[in-house]
PDB file of C-alpha atoms in Angstrom:
ATOM      1  CA  MET A  46       1.432 -32.597  13.428  1.00  0.00           C
ATOM      2  CA  GLN A  47       0.109 -30.054  15.863  1.00  0.00           C
ATOM      3  CA  VAL A  48      -2.320 -27.333  13.538  1.00  0.00           C
ATOM      4  CA  LYS A  49      -4.446 -24.719  15.543  1.00  0.00           C
ATOM      5  CA  LEU A  50      -8.007 -23.966  14.042  1.00  0.00           C
ATOM      6  CA  GLY A  51     -10.035 -21.981  15.275  1.00  0.00           C
ATOM      7  CA  LEU A  52      -9.897 -22.453  19.307  1.00  0.00           C
ATOM      8  CA  PHE A  53      -8.968 -26.040  18.942  1.00  0.00           C
ATOM      9  CA  ALA A  54      -5.590 -27.588  17.464  1.00  0.00           C
ATOM     10  CA  LYS A  55      -5.990 -31.042  15.728  1.00  0.00           C
ATOM     11  CA  ASN A  56      -3.749 -33.996  15.262  1.00  0.00           C
ATOM     12  CA  PHE A  57      -2.385 -33.971  11.398  1.00  0.00           C
ATOM     13  CA  ASP A  58      -1.097 -36.315   9.667  1.00  0.00           C
ATOM     14  CA  PRO A  59      -0.085 -35.366   5.392  1.00  0.00           C
ATOM     15  CA  ASP A  60       0.627 -39.348   5.232  1.00  0.00           C
ATOM     16  CA  THR A  61      -3.133 -39.509   5.475  1.00  0.00           C
ATOM     17  CA  ILE A  62      -4.157 -37.700   2.375  1.00  0.00           C
ATOM     18  CA  ASN A  63      -4.834 -38.241  -0.967  1.00  0.00           C
ATOM     19  CA  TRP A  64      -2.944 -35.503  -2.184  1.00  0.00           C
ATOM     20  CA  LYS A  65      -3.694 -34.792  -6.190  1.00  0.00           C
ATOM     21  CA  SER A  66      -1.909 -32.267  -8.305  1.00  0.00           C
ATOM     22  CA  GLN A  67      -1.804 -28.662  -9.705  1.00  0.00           C
ATOM     23  CA  ALA A  68      -0.822 -27.644 -12.746  1.00  0.00           C
ATOM     24  CA  SER A  69       2.284 -27.712 -11.291  1.00  0.00           C
ATOM     25  CA  LEU A  70       3.738 -30.713 -10.063  1.00  0.00           C
ATOM     26  CA  ASN A  71       5.394 -28.981  -7.036  1.00  0.00           C
ATOM     27  CA  ASP A  72       1.612 -28.314  -5.325  1.00  0.00           C
ATOM     28  CA  GLN A  73      -0.569 -30.613  -4.533  1.00  0.00           C
ATOM     29  CA  PHE A  74      -3.513 -30.276  -2.608  1.00  0.00           C
ATOM     30  CA  GLY A  75      -6.357 -33.241  -0.971  1.00  0.00           C
ATOM     31  CA  VAL A  76      -9.288 -33.041   1.788  1.00  0.00           C
ATOM     32  CA  TRP A  77      -8.464 -33.965   5.675  1.00  0.00           C
ATOM     33  CA  LYS A  78     -11.652 -34.708   7.053  1.00  0.00           C
ATOM     34  CA  ILE A  79     -12.307 -34.113  10.605  1.00  0.00           C
ATOM     35  CA  GLY A  80     -15.567 -35.821  12.135  1.00  0.00           C
ATOM     36  CA  LYS A  81     -18.512 -34.281  10.002  1.00  0.00           C
ATOM     37  CA  ARG A  82     -15.775 -31.621   8.775  1.00  0.00           C
ATOM     38  CA  ASN A  83     -13.921 -30.758   5.204  1.00  0.00           C
ATOM     39  CA  ILE A  84     -10.457 -29.137   5.479  1.00  0.00           C
ATOM     40  CA  PHE A  85      -9.025 -27.884   2.001  1.00  0.00           C
ATOM     41  CA  VAL A  86      -5.640 -28.206   2.353  1.00  0.00           C
ATOM     42  CA  LYS A  87      -2.675 -27.707  -0.015  1.00  0.00           C
ATOM     43  CA  ARG A  88       0.951 -28.474   0.175  1.00  0.00           C
ATOM     44  CA  PHE A  89       3.696 -26.188  -1.972  1.00  0.00           C
ATOM     45  CA  GLN A  90       7.776 -27.311  -1.778  1.00  0.00           C
ATOM     46  CA  LYS A  91       8.114 -24.029  -1.477  1.00  0.00           C
ATOM     47  CA  PRO A  92       5.684 -20.779  -0.481  1.00  0.00           C
ATOM     48  CA  PRO A  93       4.011 -19.386  -3.820  1.00  0.00           C
ATOM     49  CA  PRO A  94       3.089 -15.902  -4.466  1.00  0.00           C
ATOM     50  CA  GLY A  95       0.055 -15.299  -2.470  1.00  0.00           C
ATOM     51  CA  TRP A  96       1.246 -16.529   0.536  1.00  0.00           C
ATOM     52  CA  GLN A  97       1.986 -13.052   2.049  1.00  0.00           C
ATOM     53  CA  LEU A  98      -1.958 -13.108   0.825  1.00  0.00           C
ATOM     54  CA  MET A  99      -3.018 -15.924   2.585  1.00  0.00           C
ATOM     55  CA  GLU A 100      -1.948 -14.539   6.067  1.00  0.00           C
ATOM     56  CA  GLU A 101      -3.352 -10.398   5.629  1.00  0.00           C
ATOM     57  CA  ALA A 102      -6.858 -13.869   4.788  1.00  0.00           C
ATOM     58  CA  ILE A 103      -6.679 -15.632   7.579  1.00  0.00           C
ATOM     59  CA  THR A 104      -7.620 -12.408   9.978  1.00  0.00           C
ATOM     60  CA  LYS A 105      -9.470 -10.609   6.961  1.00  0.00           C
ATOM     61  CA  SER A 106     -11.051 -12.593   4.412  1.00  0.00           C
ATOM     62  CA  PHE A 107     -11.413 -11.252   0.350  1.00  0.00           C
ATOM     63  CA  LEU A 108     -14.881 -10.562  -1.314  1.00  0.00           C
ATOM     64  CA  ASN A 109     -15.741 -13.912  -2.885  1.00  0.00           C
ATOM     65  CA  THR A 110     -12.912 -16.360  -1.910  1.00  0.00           C
ATOM     66  CA  PRO A 111     -13.019 -18.916   0.559  1.00  0.00           C
ATOM     67  CA  GLN A 112     -11.618 -18.597   4.189  1.00  0.00           C
ATOM     68  CA  ILE A 113      -8.246 -19.200   5.157  1.00  0.00           C
ATOM     69  CA  TYR A 114      -7.213 -20.436   8.638  1.00  0.00           C
ATOM     70  CA  ARG A 115      -4.215 -21.134   9.005  1.00  0.00           C
ATOM     71  CA  LEU A 116      -0.205 -21.798   7.285  1.00  0.00           C
ATOM     72  CA  GLN A 117       1.922 -24.003   8.502  1.00  0.00           C
ATOM     73  CA  GLU A 118       5.634 -25.239   7.873  1.00  0.00           C
ATOM     74  CA  ASN A 119       6.830 -28.701   8.567  1.00  0.00           C
ATOM     75  CA  ASP A 120       8.714 -31.001   6.612  1.00  0.00           C
ATOM     76  CA  ASP A 121       9.988 -29.343   3.781  1.00  0.00           C
ATOM     77  CA  PHE A 122       6.301 -28.202   3.117  1.00  0.00           C
ATOM     78  CA  TYR A 123       4.193 -25.090   3.236  1.00  0.00           C
ATOM     79  CA  TYR A 124       0.978 -25.669   3.856  1.00  0.00           C
ATOM     80  CA  ALA A 125      -2.648 -23.738   3.386  1.00  0.00           C
ATOM     81  CA  PHE A 126      -5.595 -24.942   5.123  1.00  0.00           C
ATOM     82  CA  MET A 127      -8.667 -23.576   4.023  1.00  0.00           C
ATOM     83  CA  GLU A 128     -12.803 -23.192   3.751  1.00  0.00           C
ATOM     84  CA  CYS A 129     -13.798 -26.875   1.770  1.00  0.00           C
ATOM     85  CA  LEU A 130     -16.319 -25.433  -0.976  1.00  0.00           C
ATOM     86  CA  GLU A 131     -19.376 -27.437  -1.847  1.00  0.00           C
ATOM     87  CA  GLY A 132     -20.007 -27.083  -4.961  1.00  0.00           C
ATOM     88  CA  ASP A 133     -17.920 -27.258  -8.563  1.00  0.00           C
ATOM     89  CA  THR A 134     -15.756 -24.576 -10.784  1.00  0.00           C
ATOM     90  CA  LEU A 135     -17.848 -23.264 -13.442  1.00  0.00           C
ATOM     91  CA  TYR A 136     -15.613 -24.765 -15.485  1.00  0.00           C
ATOM     92  CA  ASN A 137     -15.775 -28.843 -15.278  1.00  0.00           C
ATOM     93  CA  ILE A 138     -20.403 -27.238 -14.942  1.00  0.00           C
ATOM     94  CA  ILE A 139     -20.115 -25.848 -18.699  1.00  0.00           C
ATOM     95  CA  GLN A 140     -17.333 -29.316 -19.905  1.00  0.00           C
ATOM     96  CA  GLU A 141     -19.707 -31.624 -18.442  1.00  0.00           C
ATOM     97  CA  LYS A 142     -22.936 -29.515 -19.113  1.00  0.00           C
ATOM     98  CA  LYS A 143     -24.219 -29.610 -15.205  1.00  0.00           C
ATOM     99  CA  VAL A 144     -25.758 -26.088 -16.123  1.00  0.00           C
ATOM    100  CA  LEU A 145     -29.080 -27.124 -14.465  1.00  0.00           C
ATOM    101  CA  ASP A 146     -27.694 -28.501 -11.170  1.00  0.00           C
ATOM    102  CA  TYR A 147     -26.525 -24.449 -10.462  1.00  0.00           C
ATOM    103  CA  PHE A 148     -28.494 -22.062 -12.370  1.00  0.00           C
ATOM    104  CA  GLN A 149     -32.176 -22.029 -13.378  1.00  0.00           C
ATOM    105  CA  SER A 150     -31.814 -23.511 -16.758  1.00  0.00           C
ATOM    106  CA  SER A 151     -29.399 -25.354 -19.191  1.00  0.00           C
ATOM    107  CA  SER A 152     -27.524 -22.957 -20.004  1.00  0.00           C
ATOM    108  CA  LEU A 153     -26.688 -19.720 -18.611  1.00  0.00           C
ATOM    109  CA  SER A 154     -28.511 -16.961 -19.548  1.00  0.00           C
ATOM    110  CA  ASN A 155     -27.879 -12.856 -19.413  1.00  0.00           C
ATOM    111  CA  GLU A 156     -28.383 -11.880 -15.671  1.00  0.00           C
ATOM    112  CA  ASP A 157     -26.475 -15.025 -14.341  1.00  0.00           C
ATOM    113  CA  LYS A 158     -23.347 -13.606 -16.723  1.00  0.00           C
ATOM    114  CA  ILE A 159     -24.051 -10.057 -15.476  1.00  0.00           C
ATOM    115  CA  ASN A 160     -23.848 -11.875 -12.093  1.00  0.00           C
ATOM    116  CA  ILE A 161     -20.822 -13.453 -11.828  1.00  0.00           C
ATOM    117  CA  VAL A 162     -19.027 -10.632 -13.858  1.00  0.00           C
ATOM    118  CA  LEU A 163     -19.791  -8.329 -10.943  1.00  0.00           C
ATOM    119  CA  GLU A 164     -19.287 -10.814  -8.268  1.00  0.00           C
ATOM    120  CA  VAL A 165     -15.203 -11.894  -9.531  1.00  0.00           C
ATOM    121  CA  THR A 166     -15.232  -7.648 -10.457  1.00  0.00           C
ATOM    122  CA  ALA A 167     -15.089  -6.939  -6.925  1.00  0.00           C
ATOM    123  CA  SER A 168     -13.115 -10.496  -5.818  1.00  0.00           C
ATOM    124  CA  VAL A 169     -10.208  -8.919  -8.110  1.00  0.00           C
ATOM    125  CA  ARG A 170     -11.173  -4.791  -6.747  1.00  0.00           C
ATOM    126  CA  SER A 171     -10.668  -6.378  -3.118  1.00  0.00           C
ATOM    127  CA  LEU A 172      -7.237  -7.517  -3.793  1.00  0.00           C
ATOM    128  CA  ASN A 173      -6.691  -4.332  -5.522  1.00  0.00           C
ATOM    129  CA  LEU A 174      -7.586  -2.288  -2.718  1.00  0.00           C
ATOM    130  CA  ARG A 175      -5.293  -4.549  -0.589  1.00  0.00           C
ATOM    131  CA  ASN A 176      -2.142  -4.678  -2.572  1.00  0.00           C
ATOM    132  CA  PHE A 177      -3.201  -7.706  -5.091  1.00  0.00           C
ATOM    133  CA  TRP A 178      -3.494  -8.729  -7.711  1.00  0.00           C
ATOM    134  CA  TYR A 179      -5.064 -11.623  -9.856  1.00  0.00           C
ATOM    135  CA  PRO A 180      -3.211 -13.042 -12.859  1.00  0.00           C
ATOM    136  CA  ASP A 181      -4.903 -16.325 -12.924  1.00  0.00           C
ATOM    137  CA  LEU A 182      -8.327 -15.288 -14.338  1.00  0.00           C
ATOM    138  CA  ASP A 183      -9.828 -18.230 -15.386  1.00  0.00           C
ATOM    139  CA  LEU A 184     -13.257 -20.639 -15.595  1.00  0.00           C
ATOM    140  CA  LYS A 185     -11.099 -23.358 -13.378  1.00  0.00           C
ATOM    141  CA  ASN A 186     -10.739 -20.270 -10.776  1.00  0.00           C
ATOM    142  CA  ILE A 187     -13.948 -18.842 -10.669  1.00  0.00           C
ATOM    143  CA  PHE A 188     -16.533 -21.793  -8.387  1.00  0.00           C
ATOM    144  CA  VAL A 189     -20.012 -22.182  -8.025  1.00  0.00           C
ATOM    145  CA  VAL A 190     -21.594 -22.729  -4.518  1.00  0.00           C
ATOM    146  CA  LYS A 191     -25.755 -23.800  -4.899  1.00  0.00           C
ATOM    147  CA  THR A 192     -27.149 -22.315  -1.617  1.00  0.00           C
ATOM    148  CA  PRO A 193     -30.690 -22.702  -0.987  1.00  0.00           C
ATOM    149  CA  LYS A 194     -31.836 -18.387  -1.890  1.00  0.00           C
ATOM    150  CA  LYS A 195     -29.082 -18.714  -4.478  1.00  0.00           C
ATOM    151  CA  THR A 196     -26.366 -19.931  -6.210  1.00  0.00           C
ATOM    152  CA  LYS A 197     -22.423 -17.637  -5.041  1.00  0.00           C
ATOM    153  CA  PHE A 198     -19.847 -17.651  -7.260  1.00  0.00           C
ATOM    154  CA  PHE A 199     -16.068 -17.971  -5.085  1.00  0.00           C
ATOM    155  CA  LEU A 200     -12.018 -16.816  -6.883  1.00  0.00           C
ATOM    156  CA  ILE A 201     -10.154 -19.707  -5.480  1.00  0.00           C
ATOM    157  CA  ASP A 202      -6.605 -20.201  -6.107  1.00  0.00           C
ATOM    158  CA  LEU A 203      -5.140 -17.098  -3.315  1.00  0.00           C
ATOM    159  CA  ASP A 204      -2.215 -18.399  -3.386  1.00  0.00           C
ATOM    160  CA  SER A 205      -1.257 -17.396  -6.959  1.00  0.00           C
ATOM    161  CA  CYS A 206      -2.137 -13.971  -6.252  1.00  0.00           C
ATOM    162  CA  PRO A 207       1.509 -12.234  -6.042  1.00  0.00           C
ATOM    163  CA  GLY A 208       1.894  -8.374  -3.908  1.00  0.00           C
ATOM    164  CA  ASP A 209       1.307  -5.904  -6.717  1.00  0.00           C
ATOM    165  CA  SER A 210       5.450  -5.326  -6.406  1.00  0.00           C
ATOM    166  CA  GLN A 211       6.195  -8.267  -6.423  1.00  0.00           C
ATOM    167  CA  PRO A 212       8.447 -11.209  -8.912  1.00  0.00           C
ATOM    168  CA  PHE A 213       5.799 -12.760 -10.506  1.00  0.00           C
ATOM    169  CA  ASP A 214       6.934 -15.818 -12.844  1.00  0.00           C
ATOM    170  CA  PRO A 215       3.759 -15.999 -16.167  1.00  0.00           C
ATOM    171  CA  GLY A 216       4.389 -19.869 -16.592  1.00  0.00           C
ATOM    172  CA  ASN A 217       1.763 -21.976 -13.987  1.00  0.00           C
ATOM    173  CA  VAL A 218      -1.519 -19.184 -14.492  1.00  0.00           C
ATOM    174  CA  SER A 219      -3.871 -19.080 -17.478  1.00  0.00           C
ATOM    175  CA  GLN A 220      -2.580 -16.556 -19.792  1.00  0.00           C
ATOM    176  CA  VAL A 221      -6.140 -15.885 -21.787  1.00  0.00           C
ATOM    177  CA  CYS A 222      -6.795 -12.461 -20.374  1.00  0.00           C
ATOM    178  CA  TRP A 223      -3.595 -11.221 -20.562  1.00  0.00           C
ATOM    179  CA  GLU A 224      -4.186 -10.969 -24.125  1.00  0.00           C
ATOM    180  CA  GLY A 225      -4.924  -7.015 -24.615  1.00  0.00           C
ATOM    181  CA  LEU A 226      -2.062  -5.455 -22.008  1.00  0.00           C
ATOM    182  CA  VAL A 227       0.150  -8.094 -24.076  1.00  0.00           C
ATOM    183  CA  LYS A 228      -0.315  -7.413 -27.449  1.00  0.00           C
ATOM    184  CA  THR A 229      -0.203  -3.250 -26.731  1.00  0.00           C
ATOM    185  CA  TYR A 230       3.224  -3.246 -25.202  1.00  0.00           C
ATOM    186  CA  LEU A 231       4.439  -4.998 -28.446  1.00  0.00           C
ATOM    187  CA  LYS A 232       2.283  -3.004 -30.205  1.00  0.00           C
ATOM    188  CA  HIS A 233       4.438   0.025 -28.568  1.00  0.00           C
ATOM    189  CA  GLY A 234       7.779  -2.127 -28.692  1.00  0.00           C
ATOM    190  CA  LYS A 235       8.039  -2.813 -25.128  1.00  0.00           C
ATOM    191  CA  SER A 236       9.011  -5.530 -22.840  1.00  0.00           C
ATOM    192  CA  PHE A 237       6.257  -7.014 -20.737  1.00  0.00           C
ATOM    193  CA  LEU A 238       8.755  -9.568 -18.608  1.00  0.00           C
ATOM    194  CA  LYS A 239      12.068  -8.989 -17.452  1.00  0.00           C
ATOM    195  CA  ARG A 240      14.330 -12.228 -15.847  1.00  0.00           C
ATOM    196  CA  GLU A 241      16.259 -10.652 -13.836  1.00  0.00           C
ATOM    197  CA  ASP A 242      18.076 -13.831 -13.029  1.00  0.00           C
ATOM    198  CA  SER A 243      18.085 -17.174 -13.883  1.00  0.00           C
ATOM    199  CA  ASN A 244      15.241 -18.105 -11.594  1.00  0.00           C
ATOM    200  CA  VAL A 245      13.307 -13.781 -11.347  1.00  0.00           C
ATOM    201  CA  VAL A 246      11.216 -13.574 -13.715  1.00  0.00           C
ATOM    202  CA  ARG A 247       9.407  -9.456 -13.270  1.00  0.00           C
ATOM    203  CA  ILE A 248       6.087  -8.133 -14.959  1.00  0.00           C
ATOM    204  CA  ILE A 249       7.573  -5.523 -15.647  1.00  0.00           C
ATOM    205  CA  PRO A 250       2.907  -3.978 -15.692  1.00  0.00           C
ATOM    206  CA  ASN A 251       2.294  -3.332 -12.360  1.00  0.00           C
ATOM    207  CA  GLY A 252      -0.397  -6.087 -11.559  1.00  0.00           C
ATOM    208  CA  ILE A 253      -2.998  -4.240 -10.908  1.00  0.00           C
ATOM    209  CA  HIS A 254      -2.799  -2.814 -13.459  1.00  0.00           C
ATOM    210  CA  LEU A 255      -3.079  -5.590 -15.545  1.00  0.00           C
ATOM    211  CA  ASN A 256      -5.693  -7.112 -13.363  1.00  0.00           C
ATOM    212  CA  GLN A 257      -8.140  -3.801 -15.337  1.00  0.00           C
ATOM    213  CA  SER A 258      -6.870  -5.318 -19.018  1.00  0.00           C
ATOM    214  CA  MET A 259      -8.097  -8.649 -17.950  1.00  0.00           C
ATOM    215  CA  LEU A 260     -11.571  -8.001 -16.351  1.00  0.00           C
ATOM    216  CA  ILE A 261     -12.490  -6.854 -19.845  1.00  0.00           C
ATOM    217  CA  LEU A 262     -11.756  -9.061 -21.302  1.00  0.00           C
ATOM    218  CA  PHE A 263     -13.029 -10.985 -18.751  1.00  0.00           C
ATOM    219  CA  ALA A 264     -16.273  -9.422 -18.894  1.00  0.00           C
ATOM    220  CA  TYR A 265     -16.253 -10.022 -23.546  1.00  0.00           C
ATOM    221  CA  TYR A 266     -15.452 -14.135 -22.463  1.00  0.00           C
ATOM    222  CA  ILE A 267     -18.631 -14.395 -20.106  1.00  0.00           C
ATOM    223  CA  LYS A 268     -21.004 -12.315 -22.140  1.00  0.00           C
ATOM    224  CA  ARG A 269     -19.906 -14.259 -25.548  1.00  0.00           C
ATOM    225  CA  LEU A 270     -20.339 -17.847 -23.800  1.00  0.00           C
ATOM    226  CA  GLY A 271     -22.197 -20.197 -25.469  1.00  0.00           C
ATOM    227  CA  LEU A 272     -22.374 -17.708 -28.940  1.00  0.00           C
ATOM    228  CA  VAL A 273     -18.380 -17.890 -30.088  1.00  0.00           C
ATOM    229  CA  PRO A 274     -16.491 -20.710 -30.308  1.00  0.00           C
ATOM    230  CA  LYS A 275     -14.124 -20.039 -26.917  1.00  0.00           C
ATOM    231  CA  GLU A 276     -10.777 -20.514 -28.747  1.00  0.00           C
ATOM    232  CA  LEU A 277     -11.314 -16.890 -31.196  1.00  0.00           C
ATOM    233  CA  PRO A 278      -9.415 -14.417 -29.641  1.00  0.00           C
ATOM    234  CA  LEU A 279     -10.634 -11.288 -26.950  1.00  0.00           C
ATOM    235  CA  TYR A 280      -8.594  -8.016 -27.558  1.00  0.00           C
ATOM    236  CA  ASP A 281      -8.443  -8.307 -31.586  1.00  0.00           C
ATOM    237  CA  PRO A 282     -12.611  -8.610 -31.676  1.00  0.00           C
ATOM    238  CA  LEU A 283     -13.059  -5.306 -29.314  1.00  0.00           C
ATOM    239  CA  ILE A 284     -10.526  -2.558 -30.657  1.00  0.00           C
ATOM    240  CA  ASN A 285     -11.261  -3.716 -34.238  1.00  0.00           C
ATOM    241  CA  LEU A 286     -12.853  -0.776 -36.151  1.00  0.00           C
ATOM    242  CA  ASN A 287     -16.052  -1.782 -36.071  1.00  0.00           C
ATOM    243  CA  SER A 288     -16.568  -1.955 -32.731  1.00  0.00           C
ATOM    244  CA  PRO A 289     -18.692   0.678 -31.075  1.00  0.00           C
ATOM    245  CA  PHE A 290     -15.863  -0.545 -27.849  1.00  0.00           C
ATOM    246  CA  SER A 291     -12.802   0.447 -30.314  1.00  0.00           C
ATOM    247  CA  GLY A 292     -11.745   3.485 -29.243  1.00  0.00           C
ATOM    248  CA  THR A 293     -11.998   3.232 -25.505  1.00  0.00           C
ATOM    249  CA  LEU A 294     -10.895   0.772 -25.324  1.00  0.00           C
ATOM    250  CA  SER A 295      -7.667   1.386 -26.566  1.00  0.00           C
ATOM    251  CA  LEU A 296      -7.895   4.825 -25.151  1.00  0.00           C
ATOM    252  CA  ILE A 297      -7.900   2.649 -21.677  1.00  0.00           C
ATOM    253  CA  HIS A 298      -4.618  -0.001 -22.476  1.00  0.00           C
ATOM    254  CA  LEU A 299      -3.028   3.645 -24.107  1.00  0.00           C
ATOM    255  CA  LYS A 300      -3.404   4.439 -20.587  1.00  0.00           C
ATOM    256  CA  LEU A 301      -2.050   1.336 -19.001  1.00  0.00           C
ATOM    257  CA  LEU A 302       0.944   1.286 -20.953  1.00  0.00           C
ATOM    258  CA  ASP A 303       1.992   4.632 -20.202  1.00  0.00           C
ATOM    259  CA  GLY A 304       0.870   3.212 -16.093  1.00  0.00           C
ATOM    260  CA  GLU A 305      -1.684   5.330 -15.174  1.00  0.00           C
ATOM    261  CA  ASP A 306      -4.215   3.569 -13.363  1.00  0.00           C
ATOM    262  CA  CYS A 307      -8.397   2.786 -15.039  1.00  0.00           C
ATOM    263  CA  TRP A 308     -10.113   1.592 -12.414  1.00  0.00           C
ATOM    264  CA  GLN A 309     -13.296   4.071 -13.090  1.00  0.00           C
ATOM    265  CA  GLU A 310     -12.529   3.401 -17.133  1.00  0.00           C
ATOM    266  CA  THR A 311     -12.212  -0.189 -16.626  1.00  0.00           C
ATOM    267  CA  GLU A 312     -16.280  -0.518 -14.061  1.00  0.00           C
ATOM    268  CA  ALA A 313     -17.139   1.910 -16.716  1.00  0.00           C
ATOM    269  CA  PHE A 314     -16.681  -0.591 -19.435  1.00  0.00           C
ATOM    270  CA  ILE A 315     -18.112  -3.711 -17.560  1.00  0.00           C
ATOM    271  CA  CYS A 316     -21.561  -1.983 -16.061  1.00  0.00           C
ATOM    272  CA  ASN A 317     -22.102  -0.515 -19.873  1.00  0.00           C
ATOM    273  CA  TYR A 318     -21.220  -3.466 -21.326  1.00  0.00           C
ATOM    274  CA  PHE A 319     -24.122  -5.359 -19.876  1.00  0.00           C
ATOM    275  CA  SER A 320     -26.297  -2.116 -18.747  1.00  0.00           C
ATOM    276  CA  VAL A 321     -26.659  -2.076 -15.454  1.00  0.00           C
ATOM    277  CA  PRO A 322     -25.733   0.971 -12.720  1.00  0.00           C
ATOM    278  CA  LYS A 323     -22.247   0.754 -11.807  1.00  0.00           C
ATOM    279  CA  SER A 324     -23.329   1.250  -8.319  1.00  0.00           C
ATOM    280  CA  ARG A 325     -24.837  -2.486  -8.527  1.00  0.00           C
ATOM    281  CA  LEU A 326     -21.074  -3.378  -8.874  1.00  0.00           C
ATOM    282  CA  GLN A 327     -20.278  -0.318  -6.337  1.00  0.00           C
ATOM    283  CA  LYS A 328     -22.280  -1.744  -3.066  1.00  0.00           C
ATOM    284  CA  LYS A 329     -20.078  -5.112  -3.964  1.00  0.00           C
ATOM    285  CA  TYR A 330     -16.532  -3.980  -2.400  1.00  0.00           C
ATOM    286  CA  ARG A 331     -17.564  -0.543   0.014  1.00  0.00           C
ATOM    287  CA  GLY A 332     -14.736   0.122   2.046  1.00  0.00           C
ATOM    288  CA  LYS A 333     -11.193   0.691   1.443  1.00  0.00           C
ATOM    289  CA  LYS A 334     -10.625  -2.851   2.574  1.00  0.00           C
ATOM    290  CA  PRO A 335     -13.786  -4.545   1.983  1.00  0.00           C
ATOM    291  CA  GLY A 336     -13.922  -8.363   3.457  1.00  0.00           C
ATOM    292  CA  LYS A 337     -14.949 -10.169   6.468  1.00  0.00           C
ATOM    293  CA  THR A 338     -12.661 -10.164   9.707  1.00  0.00           C
ATOM    294  CA  HIS A 339     -12.921 -13.722  11.387  1.00  0.00           C
ATOM    295  CA  TRP A 340     -14.329 -14.279  14.247  1.00  0.00           C
ATOM    296  CA  ILE A 341     -11.854 -14.903  16.300  1.00  0.00           C
ATOM    297  CA  GLU A 342     -10.631 -11.431  15.482  1.00  0.00           C
ATOM    298  CA  LEU A 343     -13.065 -10.661  16.536  1.00  0.00           C
ATOM    299  CA  ILE A 344     -13.419 -12.232  19.505  1.00  0.00           C
ATOM    300  CA  ARG A 345      -9.440 -10.630  20.046  1.00  0.00           C
ATOM    301  CA  LYS A 346     -10.065  -6.862  19.456  1.00  0.00           C
ATOM    302  CA  LEU A 347     -12.820  -7.419  21.714  1.00  0.00           C
ATOM    303  CA  ASN A 348     -10.564  -8.887  24.556  1.00  0.00           C
ATOM    304  CA  LYS A 349      -7.989  -5.614  23.949  1.00  0.00           C
ATOM    305  CA  LYS A 350     -11.568  -3.064  24.459  1.00  0.00           C
ATOM    306  CA  HIS A 351     -12.133  -3.765  27.522  1.00  0.00           C
ATOM    307  CA  SER A 352      -9.562  -5.152  29.070  1.00  0.00           C
TER     308      SER A 352
END
């Protein structure tokens, strides 16, 4: 099939790709080599939850995410063609003891952890401001790229990201950082999931609000990396009476339970937790719809302006 990449169309043969399976056996990924250029390709048997998000990302990307080049349907498969990042996931880097290959020392410093949390938080916020949310917040979905000037962090797995009111089945995503809001719902006798029929599952809380709870637990998880066993619970230690954050976080989760937006409280917690000014985080997602407009879209706008 013909695939348009930028200003050029290339012939793509799926049979030449060395496909690998993801968590869902219905989804696959591989690398398409075009001369010296690599294109990362994912294919699905049906449109994934993040199909609409990826459509938007073609013309205007989200912060710290791979560029989406093209979405296409062919022979009962749905394909996403995107930027092929050179690096590795944060999970693999830690598990395989490759930290020194990407950072300044053999273990993550406090500044490294701050940078990871702030970049991921800004990425998630850029999704939220455009009415999407990120369900699969996990070290396996944070991609690390080492450049001559600095180490960069990207959120991958955009195909899992639904709209804020879209039905979503959490079966194929990591729910490690869901713990806070899930336990809050259970504690107050409320259901967290609603099954509308045998095929449609919906989480009851607003996905953007769930992200706010997730980012708080993610910050705690990253800060304690290498200090305590990763299997320990995330939410319970934070609301323990001996925790200085207990009252604040309990109140935030009660507000989220009632459907209130707690972005300001989330932002304040993350910055206070790492002792950084809020301005350091806020400048990363300036604008109503933060992201980078693709150069082809800029050309289209320029041509339209002069026509």
